[in-house]
Tab-separated table of C-alpha atoms and ligand atoms in Angstrom:
chain	number	residue	atom	x	y	z
A	339	UNK	CA	-27.442	34.614	10.311
A	340	UNK	CA	-25.416	35.070	13.493
A	341	UNK	CA	-25.578	33.263	16.802
A	342	UNK	CA	-24.041	34.310	20.087
A	343	UNK	CA	-22.242	31.360	21.539
A	344	UNK	CA	-21.410	30.827	25.186
A	345	UNK	CA	-18.203	29.102	26.299
A	346	UNK	CA	-18.644	25.452	27.152
A	347	UNK	CA	-16.544	24.643	30.266
A	348	UNK	CA	-14.277	21.715	29.496
A	349	UNK	CA	-16.015	19.301	31.961
A	350	UNK	CA	-19.214	19.864	30.032
A	351	UNK	CA	-17.287	19.265	26.855
A	352	UNK	CA	-16.227	15.869	28.172
A	353	UNK	CA	-19.762	15.064	29.295
A	354	UNK	CA	-21.089	16.134	25.924
A	355	UNK	CA	-18.553	14.093	24.012
A	356	UNK	CA	-19.640	11.016	26.033
A	357	UNK	CA	-23.246	11.830	25.284
A	358	UNK	CA	-22.362	12.005	21.612
A	359	UNK	CA	-21.944	8.253	21.753
A	360	UNK	CA	-25.708	8.282	21.409
A	361	UNK	CA	-27.444	9.901	18.496
A	362	UNK	CA	-28.395	13.173	20.081
A	363	UNK	CA	-25.980	15.455	21.850
A	364	UNK	CA	-26.946	16.611	25.302
A	365	UNK	CA	-27.997	20.180	25.285
A	366	UNK	CA	-24.823	22.116	25.814
A	367	UNK	CA	-25.363	25.665	27.029
A	368	UNK	CA	-27.753	26.670	24.325
A	369	UNK	CA	-26.613	29.424	22.026
A	370	UNK	CA	-28.444	32.445	23.394
A	371	UNK	CA	-30.753	33.740	20.730
A	372	UNK	CA	-28.954	36.607	19.086
A	373	UNK	CA	-30.831	39.023	16.856
A	374	UNK	CA	-30.637	37.346	13.461
A	375	UNK	CA	-28.624	39.786	11.406
A	376	UNK	CA	-26.754	39.033	8.236
A	377	UNK	CA	-23.093	39.373	8.989
A	378	UNK	CA	-21.232	39.374	5.694
A	379	UNK	CA	-18.058	37.359	5.963
A	380	UNK	CA	-15.880	40.071	4.584
A	381	UNK	CA	-12.490	39.158	3.251
A	382	UNK	CA	-9.780	40.952	5.125
A	383	UNK	CA	-6.042	41.233	4.714
A	384	UNK	CA	-4.651	38.702	7.086
A	385	UNK	CA	-0.987	38.897	8.187
A	386	UNK	CA	-0.261	35.930	5.957
A	387	UNK	CA	-1.306	37.951	2.895
A	388	UNK	CA	1.124	40.580	1.591
A	389	UNK	CA	0.151	44.105	2.602
A	390	UNK	CA	-2.135	45.808	0.115
A	391	UNK	CA	-3.919	42.709	-1.042
A	392	UNK	CA	-6.895	40.951	0.430
A	393	UNK	CA	-7.710	37.267	0.720
A	394	UNK	CA	-10.666	36.215	-1.382
A	395	UNK	CA	-13.722	35.046	0.539
A	396	UNK	CA	-14.973	31.508	0.204
A	397	UNK	CA	-17.570	31.267	-2.568
A	398	UNK	CA	-20.428	29.244	-1.014
A	399	UNK	CA	-21.104	26.185	-3.175
A	400	UNK	CA	-24.745	26.255	-2.119
A	401	UNK	CA	-25.124	29.718	-3.668
A	402	UNK	CA	-23.545	28.608	-6.951
A	403	UNK	CA	-25.834	25.571	-7.065
A	404	UNK	CA	-28.864	27.735	-6.345
A	405	UNK	CA	-28.090	29.648	-9.550
A	406	UNK	CA	-27.866	26.336	-11.429
A	407	UNK	CA	-31.260	25.339	-10.053
A	408	UNK	CA	-32.696	28.606	-11.378
A	409	UNK	CA	-31.111	28.073	-14.809
A	410	UNK	CA	-32.517	24.532	-14.891
A	411	UNK	CA	-35.985	25.848	-14.050
A	412	UNK	CA	-35.668	28.436	-16.801
A	413	UNK	CA	-34.763	25.764	-19.353
A	414	UNK	CA	-37.580	23.501	-18.187
A	415	UNK	CA	-40.068	26.356	-18.536
A	416	UNK	CA	-38.785	27.319	-21.981
A	417	UNK	CA	-38.732	24.257	-24.195
A	418	UNK	CA	-35.908	22.509	-22.369
A	419	UNK	CA	-33.040	24.760	-23.384
A	420	UNK	CA	-31.384	28.170	-22.992
A	421	UNK	CA	-30.075	28.422	-26.550
A	422	UNK	CA	-29.371	31.558	-28.575
A	423	UNK	CA	-32.533	33.018	-30.080
A	424	UNK	CA	-34.809	30.959	-27.803
A	425	UNK	CA	-36.812	32.387	-24.878
A	426	UNK	CA	-34.757	30.412	-22.379
A	427	UNK	CA	-31.641	32.412	-23.192
A	428	UNK	CA	-33.182	35.835	-22.638
A	429	UNK	CA	-34.792	34.532	-19.423
A	430	UNK	CA	-31.325	33.443	-18.274
A	431	UNK	CA	-29.945	36.905	-19.032
A	432	UNK	CA	-32.794	38.551	-17.110
A	433	UNK	CA	-32.105	36.323	-14.070
A	434	UNK	CA	-28.402	37.112	-13.949
A	435	UNK	CA	-28.940	40.811	-14.629
A	436	UNK	CA	-31.476	41.164	-11.810
A	437	UNK	CA	-29.019	39.707	-9.291
A	438	UNK	CA	-26.267	42.066	-10.436
A	439	UNK	CA	-28.465	45.165	-10.468
A	440	UNK	CA	-29.568	44.385	-6.918
A	441	UNK	CA	-25.929	44.032	-5.860
A	442	UNK	CA	-24.864	47.463	-7.112
A	443	UNK	CA	-23.267	46.616	-10.458
A	444	UNK	CA	-23.590	48.831	-13.541
A	445	UNK	CA	-25.037	46.440	-16.099
A	446	UNK	CA	-25.214	46.780	-19.884
A	447	UNK	CA	-27.078	44.592	-22.383
A	448	UNK	CA	-25.272	44.469	-25.714
A	449	UNK	CA	-27.482	43.244	-28.561
A	450	UNK	CA	-26.324	41.532	-31.750
A	451	UNK	CA	-27.900	39.430	-34.467
A	452	UNK	CA	-26.878	35.895	-35.360
A	453	UNK	CA	-28.650	33.330	-37.526
A	454	UNK	CA	-31.559	35.712	-37.847
A	455	UNK	CA	-32.137	36.002	-34.100
A	456	UNK	CA	-31.297	38.659	-31.545
A	457	UNK	CA	-28.481	37.767	-29.150
A	458	UNK	CA	-27.390	39.437	-25.932
A	459	UNK	CA	-24.132	39.925	-24.081
A	460	UNK	CA	-24.526	40.979	-20.448
A	461	UNK	CA	-21.706	43.169	-19.106
A	462	UNK	CA	-21.449	44.129	-15.440
A	463	UNK	CA	-19.016	46.752	-14.170
A	464	UNK	CA	-18.162	47.029	-10.479
A	465	UNK	CA	-17.904	50.784	-9.777
A	466	UNK	CA	-14.416	51.992	-8.873
A	467	UNK	CA	-10.883	50.894	-9.555
A	468	UNK	CA	-8.483	52.221	-12.167
A	469	UNK	CA	-10.444	52.635	-15.426
A	470	UNK	CA	-7.195	52.209	-17.332
A	471	UNK	CA	-6.661	48.728	-15.885
A	472	UNK	CA	-9.692	46.526	-16.429
A	473	UNK	CA	-9.693	42.911	-15.255
A	474	UNK	CA	-12.438	40.766	-16.832
A	475	UNK	CA	-13.975	37.413	-15.955
A	476	UNK	CA	-16.537	35.838	-18.267
A	477	UNK	CA	-18.586	32.806	-19.222
A	478	UNK	CA	-21.011	31.996	-22.006
A	479	UNK	CA	-24.576	31.833	-20.772
A	480	UNK	CA	-26.152	30.096	-23.755
A	481	UNK	CA	-26.737	26.360	-24.032
A	482	UNK	CA	-27.052	24.159	-27.066
A	483	UNK	CA	-30.630	23.615	-28.269
A	484	UNK	CA	-30.620	19.962	-27.149
A	485	UNK	CA	-30.558	20.655	-23.427
A	486	UNK	CA	-30.431	22.906	-20.391
A	487	UNK	CA	-26.637	23.359	-20.568
A	488	UNK	CA	-26.051	23.203	-16.820
A	489	UNK	CA	-22.398	22.183	-16.973
A	490	UNK	CA	-21.962	23.760	-20.405
A	491	UNK	CA	-22.124	26.473	-19.352
A	492	UNK	CA	-24.342	27.107	-16.418
A	493	UNK	CA	-21.373	26.109	-14.262
A	494	UNK	CA	-19.134	28.908	-15.521
A	495	UNK	CA	-21.969	31.423	-15.577
A	496	UNK	CA	-23.030	30.666	-12.009
A	497	UNK	CA	-19.491	30.758	-10.646
A	498	UNK	CA	-18.771	34.113	-12.307
A	499	UNK	CA	-22.102	35.462	-11.001
A	500	UNK	CA	-21.473	34.296	-7.433
A	501	UNK	CA	-17.948	35.729	-7.488
A	502	UNK	CA	-19.371	39.072	-8.595
A	503	UNK	CA	-21.898	38.914	-5.759
A	504	UNK	CA	-19.045	38.081	-3.352
A	505	UNK	CA	-17.266	41.247	-4.534
A	506	UNK	CA	-20.376	43.204	-3.616
A	507	UNK	CA	-20.865	41.486	-0.245
A	508	UNK	CA	-17.236	42.166	0.663
A	509	UNK	CA	-17.375	45.798	-0.333
A	510	UNK	CA	-14.263	44.934	-2.297
A	511	UNK	CA	-12.238	47.931	-3.484
A	512	UNK	CA	-9.835	46.557	-6.084
A	513	UNK	CA	-6.988	48.636	-7.427
A	514	UNK	CA	-8.085	47.630	-10.934
A	515	UNK	CA	-11.557	48.053	-12.406
A	516	UNK	CA	-13.549	44.789	-12.404
A	517	UNK	CA	-15.812	43.808	-15.274
A	518	UNK	CA	-17.814	40.578	-15.521
A	519	UNK	CA	-19.400	39.238	-18.701
A	520	UNK	CA	-21.922	36.632	-19.812
A	521	UNK	CA	-21.722	35.865	-23.522
A	522	UNK	CA	-24.464	34.974	-25.989
A	523	UNK	CA	-24.258	32.514	-28.907
A	524	UNK	CA	-20.971	30.901	-27.928
A	525	UNK	CA	-22.289	27.595	-29.215
A	526	UNK	CA	-22.793	29.138	-32.654
A	527	UNK	CA	-19.089	29.975	-32.858
A	528	UNK	CA	-18.088	32.422	-30.111
A	529	UNK	CA	-20.461	34.934	-31.724
A	530	UNK	CA	-21.187	37.111	-28.662
A	531	UNK	CA	-17.619	37.431	-27.424
A	532	UNK	CA	-16.343	38.055	-30.946
A	533	UNK	CA	-18.953	40.793	-31.344
A	534	UNK	CA	-17.906	42.396	-28.034
A	535	UNK	CA	-14.196	42.450	-28.864
A	536	UNK	CA	-14.793	43.623	-32.449
A	537	UNK	CA	-16.928	46.522	-31.218
A	538	UNK	CA	-14.670	47.552	-28.364
A	539	UNK	CA	-12.741	50.667	-29.414
A	540	UNK	CA	-9.018	50.046	-29.576
A	541	UNK	CA	-8.511	52.578	-26.781
A	542	UNK	CA	-10.819	50.518	-24.535
A	543	UNK	CA	-9.309	47.227	-25.592
A	544	UNK	CA	-5.841	48.450	-24.615
A	545	UNK	CA	-7.092	48.999	-21.058
A	546	UNK	CA	-7.899	45.298	-20.573
A	547	UNK	CA	-5.264	43.878	-18.238
A	548	UNK	CA	-6.676	40.395	-18.629
A	549	UNK	CA	-9.660	38.227	-19.517
A	550	UNK	CA	-10.387	34.987	-17.605
A	551	UNK	CA	-12.751	32.444	-19.153
A	552	UNK	CA	-14.846	29.810	-17.370
A	553	UNK	CA	-16.538	27.336	-19.704
A	554	UNK	CA	-17.450	23.934	-18.183
A	555	UNK	CA	-16.015	23.945	-14.649
A	556	UNK	CA	-18.230	21.346	-12.963
A	557	UNK	CA	-17.916	18.270	-15.190
A	558	UNK	CA	-19.219	15.081	-13.525
A	559	UNK	CA	-15.977	13.139	-14.121
A	560	UNK	CA	-13.764	16.159	-13.680
A	561	UNK	CA	-10.239	17.015	-14.634
A	562	UNK	CA	-8.544	20.161	-13.378
A	563	UNK	CA	-7.235	21.985	-16.448
A	564	UNK	CA	-5.654	25.433	-16.484
A	565	UNK	CA	-5.321	27.430	-19.720
A	566	UNK	CA	-1.679	27.817	-20.668
A	567	UNK	CA	-1.895	31.290	-22.112
A	568	UNK	CA	-0.893	34.295	-20.005
A	569	UNK	CA	1.759	33.061	-17.541
A	570	UNK	CA	0.683	35.337	-14.683
A	571	UNK	CA	-2.947	34.220	-14.867
A	572	UNK	CA	-1.871	30.595	-15.294
A	573	UNK	CA	0.414	30.790	-12.248
A	574	UNK	CA	-2.302	32.392	-10.148
A	575	UNK	CA	-4.597	29.448	-10.812
A	576	UNK	CA	-1.899	26.802	-10.457
A	577	UNK	CA	-0.708	28.256	-7.151
A	578	UNK	CA	-4.273	28.200	-5.852
A	579	UNK	CA	-4.745	24.536	-6.677
A	580	UNK	CA	-1.323	23.648	-5.295
A	581	UNK	CA	-2.394	25.391	-2.095
A	582	UNK	CA	-5.391	23.079	-1.739
A	583	UNK	CA	-3.416	20.023	-2.769
A	584	UNK	CA	-5.016	19.504	-6.183
A	585	UNK	CA	-2.840	18.717	-9.198
A	586	UNK	CA	-3.620	20.484	-12.474
A	587	UNK	CA	-2.873	19.913	-16.147
A	588	UNK	CA	-2.570	22.331	-19.014
A	589	UNK	CA	-5.770	22.646	-21.042
A	590	UNK	CA	-4.909	21.261	-24.469
A	591	UNK	CA	-8.252	21.060	-26.240
A	592	UNK	CA	-7.322	23.985	-28.389
A	593	UNK	CA	-7.275	27.713	-28.111
A	594	UNK	CA	-10.174	28.419	-30.374
A	595	UNK	CA	-12.660	26.470	-28.353
A	596	UNK	CA	-14.180	29.137	-26.162
A	597	UNK	CA	-14.699	32.849	-25.505
A	598	UNK	CA	-11.131	33.656	-24.532
A	599	UNK	CA	-10.152	33.202	-28.202
A	600	UNK	CA	-11.236	36.632	-29.543
A	601	UNK	CA	-9.552	38.355	-26.580
A	602	UNK	CA	-6.352	36.406	-27.221
A	603	UNK	CA	-6.486	37.306	-30.924
A	604	UNK	CA	-6.765	40.971	-29.910
A	605	UNK	CA	-3.622	40.699	-27.769
A	606	UNK	CA	-5.369	40.660	-24.370
A	607	UNK	CA	-3.733	38.408	-21.729
A	608	UNK	CA	-6.087	35.454	-21.205
A	609	UNK	CA	-6.475	32.487	-18.922
A	610	UNK	CA	-9.134	30.224	-17.525
A	611	UNK	CA	-10.234	26.905	-16.068
A	612	UNK	CA	-11.845	23.815	-17.538
A	613	UNK	CA	-12.957	20.421	-16.201
A	614	UNK	CA	-13.274	18.633	-19.538
A	615	UNK	CA	-15.873	17.782	-22.157
A	616	UNK	CA	-16.141	14.743	-24.427
A	617	UNK	CA	-12.541	13.603	-24.197
A	618	UNK	CA	-11.824	10.490	-22.122
A	619	UNK	CA	-10.144	10.506	-18.711
A	620	UNK	CA	-6.990	8.415	-18.734
A	621	UNK	CA	-5.985	5.943	-16.051
A	622	UNK	CA	-3.216	8.284	-14.945
A	623	UNK	CA	-5.703	11.148	-14.627
A	624	UNK	CA	-8.111	8.973	-12.664
A	625	UNK	CA	-5.232	8.057	-10.363
A	626	UNK	CA	-4.538	11.747	-9.843
A	627	UNK	CA	-8.055	13.151	-9.626
A	628	UNK	CA	-10.323	10.229	-8.877
A	629	UNK	CA	-13.312	9.562	-11.072
A	630	UNK	CA	-13.559	6.992	-13.849
A	631	UNK	CA	-10.847	6.183	-16.354
A	632	UNK	CA	-11.969	5.429	-19.874
A	633	UNK	CA	-15.036	7.618	-19.465
A	634	UNK	CA	-15.612	11.140	-20.782
A	635	UNK	CA	-15.075	14.022	-18.426
A	636	UNK	CA	-18.669	14.971	-19.287
A	637	UNK	CA	-20.767	12.204	-20.848
A	638	UNK	CA	-23.645	14.628	-21.258
A	639	UNK	CA	-21.688	17.179	-23.263
A	640	UNK	CA	-24.145	18.927	-25.616
A	641	UNK	CA	-26.826	16.452	-24.631
A	642	UNK	CA	-30.237	16.592	-23.024
A	643	UNK	CA	-28.783	15.031	-19.866
A	644	UNK	CA	-26.693	18.132	-19.149
A	645	UNK	CA	-28.946	18.975	-16.201
A	646	UNK	CA	-28.364	19.857	-12.555
A	647	UNK	CA	-27.597	16.150	-12.047
A	648	UNK	CA	-24.618	16.543	-14.373
A	649	UNK	CA	-22.427	18.453	-11.922
A	650	UNK	CA	-19.576	17.367	-9.648
A	651	UNK	CA	-19.943	19.518	-6.528
A	652	UNK	CA	-16.308	19.325	-5.470
A	653	UNK	CA	-15.065	20.459	-8.868
A	654	UNK	CA	-17.601	23.289	-9.018
A	655	UNK	CA	-16.694	24.391	-5.485
A	656	UNK	CA	-12.941	24.311	-6.073
A	657	UNK	CA	-13.178	26.158	-9.392
A	658	UNK	CA	-15.512	28.783	-7.935
A	659	UNK	CA	-13.051	29.441	-5.115
A	660	UNK	CA	-10.151	29.502	-7.593
A	661	UNK	CA	-12.063	32.054	-9.675
A	662	UNK	CA	-12.545	34.326	-6.666
A	663	UNK	CA	-8.912	33.886	-5.667
A	664	UNK	CA	-7.781	35.000	-9.131
A	665	UNK	CA	-10.109	38.018	-9.164
A	666	UNK	CA	-8.898	39.172	-5.740
A	667	UNK	CA	-5.250	38.460	-6.464
A	668	UNK	CA	-5.018	39.866	-9.992
A	669	UNK	CA	-6.974	43.024	-9.153
A	670	UNK	CA	-4.558	43.710	-6.245
A	671	UNK	CA	-7.283	45.367	-4.278
A	672	UNK	CA	-8.060	45.851	-0.670
A	673	UNK	CA	-11.433	45.814	1.015
A	674	UNK	CA	-13.295	48.551	2.872
A	675	UNK	CA	-11.217	49.901	5.784
A	676	UNK	CA	-10.856	46.587	7.637
A	677	UNK	CA	-12.746	46.131	10.835
A	678	UNK	CA	-10.532	43.096	11.407
A	679	UNK	CA	-8.379	40.419	9.906
A	680	UNK	CA	-9.684	37.179	8.515
A	681	UNK	CA	-7.874	33.877	8.713
A	682	UNK	CA	-9.367	31.274	6.412
A	683	UNK	CA	-9.030	27.642	5.422
A	684	UNK	CA	-10.926	26.614	2.265
A	685	UNK	CA	-9.532	23.094	1.999
A	686	UNK	CA	-12.337	20.516	1.881
A	687	UNK	CA	-12.454	18.086	4.807
A	688	UNK	CA	-14.699	15.023	4.435
A	689	UNK	CA	-16.978	14.342	7.452
A	690	UNK	CA	-17.337	10.590	8.185
A	691	UNK	CA	-20.983	9.532	8.267
A	692	UNK	CA	-22.048	8.877	11.874
A	693	UNK	CA	-18.384	8.710	12.776
A	694	UNK	CA	-15.418	10.427	14.354
A	695	UNK	CA	-15.129	14.198	14.541
A	696	UNK	CA	-12.909	15.976	11.995
A	697	UNK	CA	-11.299	19.401	12.142
A	698	UNK	CA	-10.272	22.273	9.895
A	699	UNK	CA	-7.684	24.621	11.354
A	700	UNK	CA	-6.345	28.158	10.961
A	701	UNK	CA	-3.175	29.421	12.552
A	702	UNK	CA	-3.281	32.948	13.922
A	703	UNK	CA	-0.013	34.766	14.470
A	704	UNK	CA	1.344	38.258	14.819
A	705	UNK	CA	-1.508	39.441	17.011
A	706	UNK	CA	-1.223	40.767	20.567
A	707	UNK	CA	-3.336	39.888	23.579
A	708	UNK	CA	-6.559	37.939	23.656
A	709	UNK	CA	-9.202	37.247	21.067
A	710	UNK	CA	-12.212	39.588	20.961
A	711	UNK	CA	-15.489	39.231	22.819
A	712	UNK	CA	-17.186	39.124	19.402
A	713	UNK	CA	-15.003	36.769	17.400
A	714	UNK	CA	-16.689	36.004	14.065
A	715	UNK	CA	-16.585	32.348	13.090
A	716	UNK	CA	-17.433	31.713	9.431
A	717	UNK	CA	-18.623	28.168	8.730
A	718	UNK	CA	-19.369	26.708	5.286
A	719	UNK	CA	-20.318	23.025	5.354
A	720	UNK	CA	-21.848	21.110	2.460
A	721	UNK	CA	-23.961	18.335	4.039
A	722	UNK	CA	-27.418	16.925	3.557
A	723	UNK	CA	-29.636	16.739	6.703
A	724	UNK	CA	-27.553	19.172	8.744
A	725	UNK	CA	-29.339	17.998	11.903
A	726	UNK	CA	-26.705	15.248	12.026
A	727	UNK	CA	-23.979	17.775	12.734
A	728	UNK	CA	-22.446	18.944	15.987
A	729	UNK	CA	-20.068	21.872	15.491
A	730	UNK	CA	-17.557	23.353	17.972
A	731	UNK	CA	-14.869	25.983	17.840
A	732	UNK	CA	-11.701	24.816	19.626
A	733	UNK	CA	-9.414	27.541	20.967
A	734	UNK	CA	-5.636	27.034	20.844
A	735	UNK	CA	-5.702	25.662	24.405
A	736	UNK	CA	-8.413	23.149	23.498
A	737	UNK	CA	-11.348	24.964	25.094
A	738	UNK	CA	-14.499	24.107	23.177
A	739	UNK	CA	-17.196	26.585	22.204
A	740	UNK	CA	-20.361	24.921	20.988
A	741	UNK	CA	-21.573	26.527	17.778
A	742	UNK	CA	-24.302	24.068	16.791
A	743	UNK	CA	-26.016	21.084	18.396
A	744	UNK	CA	-27.407	18.112	16.496
A	745	UNK	CA	-31.152	17.973	16.132
A	746	UNK	CA	-34.089	17.278	13.904
A	747	UNK	CA	-33.128	19.717	11.144
A	748	UNK	CA	-33.622	18.207	7.690
A	749	UNK	CA	-32.293	21.196	5.763
A	750	UNK	CA	-28.985	20.950	3.919
A	751	UNK	CA	-25.698	22.796	4.400
A	752	UNK	CA	-24.471	25.067	7.163
A	753	UNK	CA	-23.456	28.542	6.031
A	754	UNK	CA	-23.353	30.659	9.112
A	755	UNK	CA	-21.330	33.343	10.861
A	756	UNK	CA	-21.274	32.671	14.596
A	757	UNK	CA	-20.230	35.262	17.183
A	758	UNK	CA	-18.155	33.831	20.025
A	759	UNK	CA	-17.008	35.546	23.209
A	760	UNK	CA	-13.393	34.381	23.022
A	761	UNK	CA	-12.031	37.184	25.206
A	762	UNK	CA	-10.585	34.678	27.677
A	763	UNK	CA	-8.477	33.055	24.942
A	764	UNK	CA	-5.058	34.086	23.715
A	765	UNK	CA	-5.430	35.167	20.067
A	766	UNK	CA	-2.293	33.571	18.620
A	767	UNK	CA	-2.191	29.840	18.003
A	768	UNK	CA	-4.054	27.176	16.066
A	769	UNK	CA	-7.809	27.410	16.192
A	770	UNK	CA	-9.868	24.491	14.989
A	771	UNK	CA	-13.405	23.958	13.754
A	772	UNK	CA	-14.530	20.534	14.995
A	773	UNK	CA	-17.408	18.841	13.197
A	774	UNK	CA	-18.999	15.496	13.968
A	775	UNK	CA	-21.762	13.711	12.092
A	776	UNK	CA	-23.766	11.885	14.775
A	777	UNK	CA	-26.522	10.496	12.576
A	778	UNK	CA	-26.616	7.804	9.880
A	779	UNK	CA	-26.962	8.099	6.098
A	780	UNK	CA	-26.281	11.757	5.240
A	781	UNK	CA	-22.756	12.873	4.384
A	782	UNK	CA	-20.803	15.983	3.493
A	783	UNK	CA	-17.650	17.987	4.030
A	784	UNK	CA	-16.240	21.163	5.498
A	785	UNK	CA	-15.854	23.589	2.589
A	786	UNK	CA	-14.443	26.565	4.491
A	787	UNK	CA	-13.702	27.807	8.016
A	788	UNK	CA	-12.725	31.378	8.876
A	789	UNK	CA	-12.081	33.603	11.876
A	790	UNK	CA	-12.441	37.387	11.743
A	791	UNK	CA	-10.890	39.349	14.606
B	593	DTR	N1	-16.402	24.780	-26.815
B	593	DTR	C1	-16.943	24.637	-25.468
B	593	DTR	C2	-16.450	23.383	-24.777
B	593	DTR	C3	-14.987	23.181	-24.877
B	593	DTR	C4	-14.378	22.234	-25.606
B	593	DTR	N2	-12.992	22.364	-25.419
B	593	DTR	C5	-12.758	23.390	-24.600
B	593	DTR	C6	-11.557	23.926	-24.129
B	593	DTR	C7	-11.632	25.021	-23.284
B	593	DTR	C8	-12.869	25.551	-22.936
B	593	DTR	C9	-14.069	25.026	-23.425
B	593	DTR	C10	-13.998	23.929	-24.247
B	593	DTR	C11	-18.433	24.575	-25.552
B	593	DTR	O1	-18.956	23.597	-26.100
B	593	DTR	O2	-19.090	25.476	-25.037
B	594	CA	CA1	-16.401	27.105	-1.486
B	595	ZN	ZN1	-20.856	23.777	-25.611
B	596	ZN	ZN1	-19.315	25.889	-23.269
């Protein structure tokens, strides 16, 4: 949804800030109603990114969680699980496949038999890219029979799905060919992924430039573990987390423990992310990552309590964005002929409840002249009761452009692309997104802020 935003002269800004002392902001010049059109926040090569590659878009946490809600509903409607051979698994496959078909992927259902039941791998190819260089990202979609399997492994499945949908939204044109996969019967012993690799002709297998695995990436007491297999994939993930100020550790629970294993055995470069299962978080890890020492990373591992309540949003968000970063980076692609450059900050910024304003900033450089009359401002905020929030864009000289007033809006999260007439502002400099929570109780954080010129 887009909104045209009018400039708020600075005196009004001051008046409005004073008014913010109360609960409701005075009505700044209201955003003139723009035709509501979906404006995809398309990743663009920004000067900070080496020529020829594109910055990954932010993967909206709300979208990933919406997939988890669907998978939970599927389990609830099908005996409480999404296990191999049970109706809940095939219903999960049908859900994911429908999203991918609608987004322009070429999908394939690969059937196999295990323990007397039919299993399914879902493979989705993004048309284009070098067919002799195939980059894969995958996750097992099945749960154990004792529960819905939302962290294990709805989390990985939903993040891979939303990254694939982000590829489609961006019109991404990677140099390599992208293939995404959702595996069946992982919980029975990596059955689906083993079947896929065993039945891939050697000529096709040799074209795989890498396989990235995502199995449990939203654990409630999370650690940030990176597989220590292929060094290039490992470095890509570690650099991402360093960039957002999050320390990582090498995943040491054993190579054979998830769907990357058959690819590794076949000589394919592998990597992946993991937030931990039944092992216990140490005091040193709790010091580093927060959470609870002496407690499992996921106390509901393989249990009936592995539901949508068994997810840490920050871990899921960070790992989803890291996944997209690795896909964009390792496929060395560019997007559709750019209509502009995007400058993005995906670092999370906590918003104090009913407190002081906070900001997320991007620094624009290397441009000439002023900003455009239709500057696109991408906002991704995770926050319950978004009516508490007042949101402004601050130009490098401090001029404030009101994007959103507070109000009686009980819905959650703000994922919008605003259009701002910034033609009176010099383009280069530090632009800031200013967010203030002016109401009590509900809390949240800035997940991403971007400008597209
Ligand atoms: N085997 C996975 C969970 C798991 C346990 N250790 C690791 C290490 C790396 C990835 C996943 C795992 C499952 O139960 O699905
Ligand atoms: Ca995100
Ligand atoms: Zn499992
Ligand atoms: Zn798993």
